[in-house]
């Protein structure tokens, strides 16, 4: 034992070996920490790249969605605009002939050659018909079928029906070969007077006259044959289709279109281009030069009505408001508008009842219609 402890070389080797081992371990640890740090940076860098890729994809997807949404809104706007145009066409009656349906009672079709001629003529004109059983035998009821894409305009449709069931409509009563039948029977009786069958000529003319004179909005038509009857029904169908969209006319709108302007009037073009002057000219007995005189003082209807509706003025003052307006004479000699024309314009424009005749309004009848 004493010999082992006294060996200096062995002791030094052991200490040196231990020191090398510790140094080596430290170096390995440092290298390990370095590698670990490098790997962490790589992972972090890799994750950032993935996030960027995902962000770009999301941005691209969002842009595509916005693009699709814009395209959808654009298509919707185009469709809405198209629908608006279709509505305008419908309101102007462009689809009238395609929309009207003639509902023909089965008894009409069963009337021999009448049904064949009628259906053929309707088909030739491209008009729609339907064979049905109407409440009134041997009648035709017309219905307007609104196109589906604009059905919101009139969702319940439009019926043009028969008088006995719907008293507000006009009835057209058609006969076929009636006079030919009567004339044939009369000729037979004339040729064979000995044979008395008891037949007497019916009072057809008298009955048809009573239909016209005793009843309002009842028409009759004596058709010579099936072709004339079919043609009449076709014409009536077309008229009914278009009249639903025809602008309802009043006397003012009929007369104010310039038709009452004398052709030799030097101010014809001026009046035609002025709605107010045309409205004044629509008043009976108001000449173009009278209308021009009023228009110079009161350039719009509003300006004249503003005075007419002034509560501080009496009716007498308003009636004679225009009497002193200067009217240019045809030969250059000026004259006044006059009391009669002034009163006429006031009473017509300020009339309270639309059912009173113009002449009665001038005589003051409108003042008594509410008492």
Coordinates of C-alpha atoms in Angstrom, one line a residue:
X1 CA 0.0 0.0 0.0
X2 CA 2.8 2.4 0.9
X3 CA 4.4 1.7 -2.5
X4 CA 1.2 2.6 -4.4
X5 CA 0.7 6.0 -2.7
X6 CA 4.3 6.9 -3.3
X7 CA 3.9 6.6 -7.1
X8 CA 3.8 10.3 -8.4
X9 CA 3.3 9.5 -12.2
X10 CA 0.1 7.6 -11.6
X11 CA -1.4 10.4 -9.5
X12 CA -0.6 13.0 -12.2
X13 CA -2.1 10.9 -15.0
X14 CA -5.3 10.6 -13.2
X15 CA -5.7 14.3 -12.5
X16 CA -4.8 15.1 -16.1
X17 CA -7.3 12.6 -17.4
X18 CA -10.1 14.0 -15.2
X19 CA -9.3 17.5 -16.5
X20 CA -9.5 16.5 -20.1
X21 CA -12.7 14.7 -19.5
X22 CA -14.3 17.8 -17.9
X23 CA -13.1 20.0 -20.8
X24 CA -14.4 17.6 -23.3
X25 CA -17.8 17.5 -21.6
X26 CA -18.0 21.3 -21.6
X27 CA -17.1 21.5 -25.3
X28 CA -19.8 18.9 -26.1
X29 CA -22.4 20.8 -24.1
X30 CA -21.5 24.1 -25.9
X31 CA -21.7 22.3 -29.2
X32 CA -25.1 20.8 -28.2
X33 CA -26.4 24.2 -27.2
X34 CA -25.3 25.7 -30.5
X35 CA -27.0 23.0 -32.5
X36 CA -30.2 23.4 -30.4
X37 CA -30.2 27.2 -31.0
X38 CA -29.7 26.7 -34.7
X39 CA -32.6 24.2 -34.9
X40 CA -34.9 26.6 -33.0
X41 CA -34.2 29.4 -35.4
X42 CA -34.9 27.2 -38.4
X43 CA -38.2 26.0 -37.0
X44 CA -39.2 29.6 -36.2
X45 CA -38.2 30.7 -39.7
X46 CA -40.2 27.8 -41.2
X47 CA -43.3 28.6 -39.3
X48 CA -43.2 32.3 -40.4
X49 CA -43.1 31.1 -44.0
X50 CA -46.1 28.8 -43.5
X51 CA -48.0 31.7 -41.9
X52 CA -47.2 33.9 -44.8
X53 CA -48.3 31.3 -47.3
X54 CA -51.6 30.8 -45.4
X55 CA -52.1 34.6 -45.3
X56 CA -51.6 34.9 -49.0
X57 CA -54.1 32.1 -49.7
X58 CA -56.7 33.7 -47.4
X59 CA -56.2 37.1 -49.1
X60 CA -56.5 35.5 -52.5
X61 CA -59.7 33.6 -51.4
X62 CA -61.2 36.9 -50.0
X63 CA -60.4 38.7 -53.3
X64 CA -62.1 35.9 -55.3
X65 CA -65.2 36.1 -53.0
X66 CA -65.4 39.8 -53.4
X67 CA -65.1 39.4 -57.2
X68 CA -67.9 36.8 -57.2
X69 CA -70.0 39.1 -55.0
X70 CA -69.5 42.0 -57.4
X71 CA -70.4 39.8 -60.4
X72 CA -73.5 38.6 -58.6
X73 CA -74.6 42.2 -57.8
X74 CA -73.9 43.2 -61.4
X75 CA -76.0 40.4 -62.7
X76 CA -78.8 41.2 -60.3
X77 CA -78.7 44.8 -61.4
X78 CA -78.8 43.8 -65.1
X79 CA -81.8 41.5 -64.3
X80 CA -83.6 44.2 -62.4
X81 CA -83.1 46.6 -65.3
X82 CA -84.4 44.0 -67.7
X83 CA -87.4 43.5 -65.5
X84 CA -88.0 47.2 -65.4
X85 CA -88.0 47.4 -69.2
X86 CA -90.4 44.4 -69.3
X87 CA -92.7 46.2 -66.9
X88 CA -92.6 49.3 -69.0
X89 CA -93.5 47.3 -72.1
X90 CA -96.3 45.6 -70.2
X91 CA -97.7 49.0 -69.1
X92 CA -97.6 50.2 -72.7
X93 CA -99.5 47.2 -73.8
X94 CA -96.6 45.5 -75.8
X95 CA -97.7 42.1 -74.4
X96 CA -101.4 42.8 -74.7
X97 CA -102.2 40.4 -77.6
X98 CA -100.0 37.7 -76.0
X99 CA -101.6 38.1 -72.6
X100 CA -105.4 38.1 -73.4
X101 CA -107.2 34.9 -73.2
X102 CA -110.7 34.3 -74.7
X103 CA -112.6 31.8 -72.5
X104 CA -115.1 30.4 -74.9
X105 CA -118.2 28.5 -73.6
X106 CA -118.4 24.9 -74.9
X107 CA -121.9 25.7 -76.4
X108 CA -120.3 28.2 -78.8
X109 CA -117.9 25.5 -80.1
X110 CA -120.8 23.1 -80.5
X111 CA -122.6 25.5 -82.8
X112 CA -121.7 23.7 -86.0
X113 CA -119.4 25.6 -88.3
X114 CA -119.2 28.7 -86.0
X115 CA -116.9 27.0 -83.6
X116 CA -114.5 25.9 -86.3
X117 CA -114.3 29.3 -88.0
X118 CA -113.8 31.1 -84.7
X119 CA -111.1 28.8 -83.3
X120 CA -109.2 28.8 -86.7
X121 CA -109.3 32.6 -86.9
X122 CA -108.1 33.1 -83.3
X123 CA -105.3 30.6 -84.0
X124 CA -104.3 32.4 -87.2
X125 CA -104.0 35.7 -85.3
X126 CA -101.9 34.0 -82.6
X127 CA -104.5 34.7 -79.9
X128 CA -104.9 32.4 -76.9
X129 CA -108.3 30.8 -76.2
X130 CA -109.6 28.3 -73.7
X131 CA -112.7 26.1 -74.1
X132 CA -114.6 26.1 -70.8
X133 CA -118.0 26.2 -69.2
X134 CA -119.0 29.8 -68.6
X135 CA -121.7 30.8 -66.1
X136 CA -123.6 32.3 -69.0
X137 CA -124.3 29.9 -71.8
X138 CA -122.9 30.7 -75.3
X139 CA -120.8 33.5 -74.0
X140 CA -117.1 34.6 -74.2
X141 CA -115.2 35.9 -71.2
X142 CA -111.9 37.7 -71.8
X143 CA -109.1 37.5 -69.2
X144 CA -105.7 39.2 -69.2
X145 CA -103.0 36.8 -68.1
X146 CA -100.2 38.8 -66.6
X147 CA -96.7 37.4 -67.5
X148 CA -95.2 35.5 -64.6
X149 CA -92.1 37.7 -64.2
X150 CA -94.1 40.8 -63.9
X151 CA -97.2 39.3 -62.1
X152 CA -96.7 41.7 -59.2
X153 CA -98.2 44.4 -61.3
X154 CA -101.6 42.8 -61.3
X155 CA -101.4 39.5 -59.4
X156 CA -105.1 38.8 -59.7
X157 CA -105.3 39.2 -63.4
X158 CA -107.9 41.2 -65.3
X159 CA -111.3 40.0 -66.3
X160 CA -113.5 41.5 -69.0
X161 CA -116.8 39.8 -68.2
X162 CA -120.5 39.6 -69.1
X163 CA -123.1 42.2 -68.3
X164 CA -125.9 40.1 -66.6
X165 CA -123.4 39.0 -64.0
X166 CA -121.2 42.1 -64.0
X167 CA -123.3 45.2 -64.7
X168 CA -120.4 47.6 -65.2
X169 CA -119.2 46.0 -68.4
X170 CA -120.4 46.4 -72.0
X171 CA -122.2 43.6 -73.7
X172 CA -121.9 42.8 -77.4
X173 CA -124.8 40.5 -78.7
X174 CA -124.0 38.7 -81.9
X175 CA -126.3 36.9 -84.3
X176 CA -125.3 34.7 -87.2
X177 CA -127.3 34.4 -90.4
X178 CA -130.4 35.6 -88.7
X179 CA -131.6 37.9 -91.4
X180 CA -130.8 35.3 -94.1
X181 CA -132.9 32.8 -92.2
X182 CA -135.8 35.2 -91.9
X183 CA -135.6 36.2 -95.6
X184 CA -135.6 32.5 -96.5
X185 CA -138.7 31.7 -94.5
X186 CA -140.5 34.8 -96.0
X187 CA -139.6 33.7 -99.5
X188 CA -140.9 30.2 -98.9
X189 CA -144.1 31.6 -97.5
X190 CA -144.4 33.9 -100.5
X191 CA -143.9 31.2 -103.0
X192 CA -146.4 28.9 -101.3
X193 CA -149.1 31.1 -99.8
X194 CA -151.5 28.2 -99.7
X195 CA -149.3 26.5 -97.1
X196 CA -149.9 28.3 -93.8
X197 CA -147.5 27.1 -91.2
X198 CA -148.4 29.8 -88.8
X199 CA -145.0 31.4 -89.0
X200 CA -144.8 35.1 -88.8
X201 CA -141.7 37.4 -89.3
X202 CA -140.3 38.1 -85.8
X203 CA -139.8 41.7 -84.8
X204 CA -136.0 41.4 -84.9
X205 CA -135.3 45.0 -85.7
X206 CA -137.5 46.2 -82.9
X207 CA -135.9 43.9 -80.4
X208 CA -132.4 45.0 -81.4
X209 CA -133.4 48.6 -81.3
X210 CA -134.7 48.1 -77.7
X211 CA -131.3 46.6 -76.8
X212 CA -129.6 49.8 -77.9
X213 CA -132.1 52.3 -76.6
X214 CA -133.4 50.7 -73.4
X215 CA -130.1 49.5 -72.0
X216 CA -126.8 51.4 -71.6
X217 CA -123.6 49.9 -73.0
X218 CA -125.3 47.1 -74.9
X219 CA -124.3 46.6 -78.5
X220 CA -125.5 44.2 -81.1
X221 CA -124.1 42.9 -84.4
X222 CA -125.9 40.9 -87.1
X223 CA -123.2 38.8 -88.8
X224 CA -123.9 37.6 -92.3
X225 CA -122.0 34.3 -91.9
X226 CA -119.5 32.4 -89.7
X227 CA -116.5 34.2 -91.2
X228 CA -117.8 37.6 -90.4
X229 CA -118.7 36.5 -86.8
X230 CA -115.2 35.0 -86.3
X231 CA -113.6 38.2 -87.7
X232 CA -115.7 40.4 -85.4
X233 CA -114.7 38.3 -82.3
X234 CA -111.0 38.5 -83.3
X235 CA -111.2 42.2 -83.7
X236 CA -113.0 42.6 -80.4
X237 CA -110.4 40.5 -78.7
X238 CA -107.6 42.7 -80.0
X239 CA -109.4 45.8 -79.0
X240 CA -110.1 44.6 -75.5
X241 CA -106.4 43.7 -75.1
X242 CA -105.1 47.1 -76.2
X243 CA -107.8 49.3 -74.5
X244 CA -106.7 48.2 -71.0
X245 CA -103.4 50.0 -71.5
X246 CA -104.8 52.9 -73.5
X247 CA -104.4 56.3 -71.8
X248 CA -107.8 57.4 -70.4
X249 CA -108.7 60.6 -72.2
X250 CA -110.5 63.7 -71.0
X251 CA -111.7 66.6 -73.0
X252 CA -108.7 68.7 -72.0
X253 CA -106.2 66.0 -73.1
X254 CA -108.1 65.4 -76.3
X255 CA -108.4 69.1 -77.2
X256 CA -105.1 70.2 -75.8
X257 CA -103.0 68.3 -78.3
X258 CA -103.1 71.1 -80.8
X259 CA -105.9 69.9 -82.9
X260 CA -108.0 73.0 -82.2
X261 CA -105.3 75.4 -83.4
X262 CA -106.3 77.0 -86.7
X263 CA -104.0 76.0 -89.5
X264 CA -103.6 79.6 -90.6
X265 CA -102.7 80.8 -87.1
X266 CA -99.3 82.6 -87.2
X267 CA -98.7 81.5 -83.6
X268 CA -99.4 77.8 -84.2
X269 CA -95.9 76.6 -83.5
X270 CA -95.6 78.7 -80.4
X271 CA -98.9 77.3 -79.0
X272 CA -98.0 73.7 -79.8
X273 CA -94.8 74.0 -77.8
X274 CA -96.5 75.3 -74.7
X275 CA -98.7 73.0 -72.7
X276 CA -100.3 75.9 -70.8
X277 CA -101.4 77.6 -73.9
X278 CA -102.8 74.3 -75.3
X279 CA -104.8 73.9 -72.1
X280 CA -106.2 77.4 -72.4
X281 CA -107.1 76.7 -76.0
X282 CA -109.0 73.6 -74.9
X283 CA -111.5 75.8 -73.1
X284 CA -114.5 76.3 -75.5
X285 CA -114.6 79.6 -77.3
X286 CA -111.1 80.6 -76.2
X287 CA -109.3 81.7 -79.4
X288 CA -105.5 81.4 -79.9
X289 CA -105.0 85.1 -79.5
X290 CA -106.9 85.1 -76.2
X291 CA -104.7 82.2 -74.9
X292 CA -101.6 84.2 -75.9
X293 CA -102.9 87.3 -74.1
X294 CA -103.5 85.3 -70.9
X295 CA -100.1 83.5 -71.3
X296 CA -98.2 86.8 -71.5
X297 CA -99.7 88.0 -68.2
X298 CA -99.7 84.5 -66.5
X299 CA -97.0 82.4 -68.1
X300 CA -98.1 79.2 -66.1
X301 CA -101.3 77.7 -64.8
X302 CA -99.9 78.0 -61.3
X303 CA -99.4 81.7 -61.6
X304 CA -103.1 82.2 -62.6
X305 CA -104.4 79.7 -60.0
X306 CA -102.4 81.5 -57.3
X307 CA -104.6 84.6 -57.9
X308 CA -107.8 82.6 -58.4
X309 CA -107.3 80.9 -55.0
X310 CA -106.4 84.1 -53.1
X311 CA -108.9 84.3 -50.2
X312 CA -108.6 88.1 -50.0
X313 CA -110.2 88.5 -53.4
X314 CA -113.9 88.2 -54.1
X315 CA -115.4 85.9 -56.7
X316 CA -116.5 88.9 -58.7
X317 CA -112.9 90.2 -58.9
X318 CA -111.6 86.8 -59.9
X319 CA -114.2 86.4 -62.6
X320 CA -113.2 89.7 -64.2
X321 CA -109.5 89.4 -63.5
X322 CA -108.6 88.9 -67.2
X323 CA -111.1 91.3 -68.8
X324 CA -108.6 94.1 -69.4
X325 CA -105.8 92.0 -70.9
X326 CA -104.7 93.3 -74.3
X327 CA -105.5 91.0 -77.2
X328 CA -103.6 91.7 -80.4
X329 CA -106.1 92.1 -83.3
X330 CA -105.8 90.4 -86.6
X331 CA -105.3 93.7 -88.4
X332 CA -103.1 95.3 -85.8
X333 CA -105.9 96.9 -83.8
X334 CA -105.6 95.8 -80.2
X335 CA -108.7 95.1 -78.1
X336 CA -109.5 93.9 -74.6
X337 CA -110.1 90.2 -73.7
X338 CA -113.5 91.1 -72.3
X339 CA -115.7 90.1 -69.4
X340 CA -117.3 87.1 -71.1
X341 CA -114.0 85.3 -71.9
X342 CA -112.6 86.2 -68.5
X343 CA -115.5 84.8 -66.6
X344 CA -115.5 81.6 -68.8
X345 CA -111.8 80.9 -68.1
X346 CA -112.3 81.4 -64.3
X347 CA -115.4 79.2 -64.1
X348 CA -114.0 76.4 -66.1
X349 CA -110.6 76.3 -64.3
X350 CA -112.2 76.6 -60.9
X351 CA -115.2 74.2 -61.5
X352 CA -115.9 71.9 -58.5
X353 CA -117.9 69.3 -60.4
X354 CA -116.4 67.4 -63.4
X355 CA -119.8 66.2 -64.5
X356 CA -121.3 69.6 -65.2
X357 CA -121.2 70.7 -68.9
X358 CA -119.0 73.6 -69.9
X359 CA -121.9 75.8 -71.0
X360 CA -123.7 75.1 -67.7
X361 CA -120.5 76.1 -65.8
X362 CA -120.4 79.4 -67.7
X363 CA -124.0 80.0 -66.6
X364 CA -123.0 79.4 -63.0
X365 CA -124.5 75.9 -62.5
X366 CA -121.4 74.8 -60.7
X367 CA -122.2 77.1 -57.8
X368 CA -125.4 75.2 -57.1
X369 CA -124.2 71.6 -57.5
X370 CA -123.4 71.1 -53.8
X371 CA -126.6 72.4 -52.3

